[in-house]
Amino acid sequence: MGNIINGKEVSDKIRESMSAQIEEFKNKTGVVPRLEVVLVGEDPASQVYVRSKEKACAKLGMESKTHRLPESTKQEQLVDLVRTLNKDKKVHGILVQLPLPKGINATKVLDEISPEKDVDGLHPYNMGKLLKGEDPLFVSCTPQGIIELIKTTGVPIKGAEVVVVGRSNIVGKPVALLLLQQHATVTICHSRTKDLGEVTRRADILIVSVGSPQIVKGDMIKKGAVVIDVGVNRLSDKLVGDVDFESAKEVASFITPVPRGVGPMTIAMLLKNTFLAAQRGVK
Ligand code: NAP
């Protein structure tokens, strides 16, 4: 049976190590790192994620504010809010919680966030830098968290055959680029991939970010592979990932559970990015 990668434990360690640094920064500069989150509508999962982000900020002595807006909010109102937050010197990080309601063009809103406050790393400047293999101001939180989790296994990324299932801007594409930068051989799969199992079985490191419950079964995984399950799917009685954990753990050498796998790392990286933004702001 494979080793379980405890994302909660890894993220707790990262937060602990940041705690003293933040305290010292606040004492030295009088500046409190501040994250402002924009949440539109009533999506239950988004509500939970945003509350976790607020709590995590408070625990580390960082400030946060969530702008809770009704489903009926117009795109122009969101753009105006983002522009106001861009100008506010007390705000270091801006995060627009996705998904946005139908009728709002998320790209138009995200592109308004100043690249210096883009703690989710989704602005074209930051994504473009990543594509060019240059240092972005911020790397997307979930992909950054995934890399940290892979590193805990000790399995080398350089030269590894990596398969990423899912090509979202928030996970699939940026994680593939980060791994490419670290000299992995990367294949990206998506809904039109002809024989998913045939491709996933090649992976030394398999990352799945689809949003479809337990779509990847044990027989689609190479023996000894590292499996990172990003998916969060709510079944009637529990949360499950995109990987069928029970069959996958028999073949994988390391595997992330859902929950307590990738999720806590996303939040830890958001805190890290917000602190980074605050540090840059005082330079
Ligand atoms: P997304 O935008 O929902 O897109 C899903 C991707 O999966 C698309 O690229 C799609 O292909 C692909 N796909 C759909 N059906 C497929 C199939 N049968 N075979 C292969 N690929 C298929 O993706 P996302 O935003 O990355 O989210 C994916 C999951 O991760 C969701 O459950 C989300 O809640 C979760 N998530 C978790 C965290 C965390 O911190 N734990 C963070 C972000 C996301 P096409 O492009 O062809 O449509």
mmCIF file of N, CA, C and O in Angstrom, residues 7 189 200 218:
data_model
loop_
_atom_site.group_PDB
_atom_site.id
_atom_site.type_symbol
_atom_site.label_atom_id
_atom_site.label_comp_id
_atom_site.label_asym_id
_atom_site.label_seq_id
_atom_site.Cartn_x
_atom_site.Cartn_y
_atom_site.Cartn_z
ATOM 1 N N GLY A 7 -1.332 16.407 3.383
ATOM 2 C CA GLY A 7 -1.239 17.827 2.992
ATOM 3 C C GLY A 7 -1.508 18.758 4.164
ATOM 4 O O GLY A 7 -0.954 19.860 4.233
ATOM 5 N N CYS A 189 -3.707 15.847 -20.391
ATOM 6 C CA CYS A 189 -4.917 15.195 -20.921
ATOM 7 C C CYS A 189 -6.135 16.064 -20.641
ATOM 8 O O CYS A 189 -6.112 16.897 -19.734
ATOM 9 N N THR A 200 -2.406 7.755 -18.735
ATOM 10 C CA THR A 200 -2.096 7.883 -17.293
ATOM 11 C C THR A 200 -1.180 6.752 -16.810
ATOM 12 O O THR A 200 -0.380 6.967 -15.906
ATOM 13 N N GLY A 218 -7.507 2.556 -9.926
ATOM 14 C CA GLY A 218 -6.194 1.924 -9.714
ATOM 15 C C GLY A 218 -5.594 1.325 -10.975
ATOM 16 O O GLY A 218 -4.386 1.401 -11.194
#
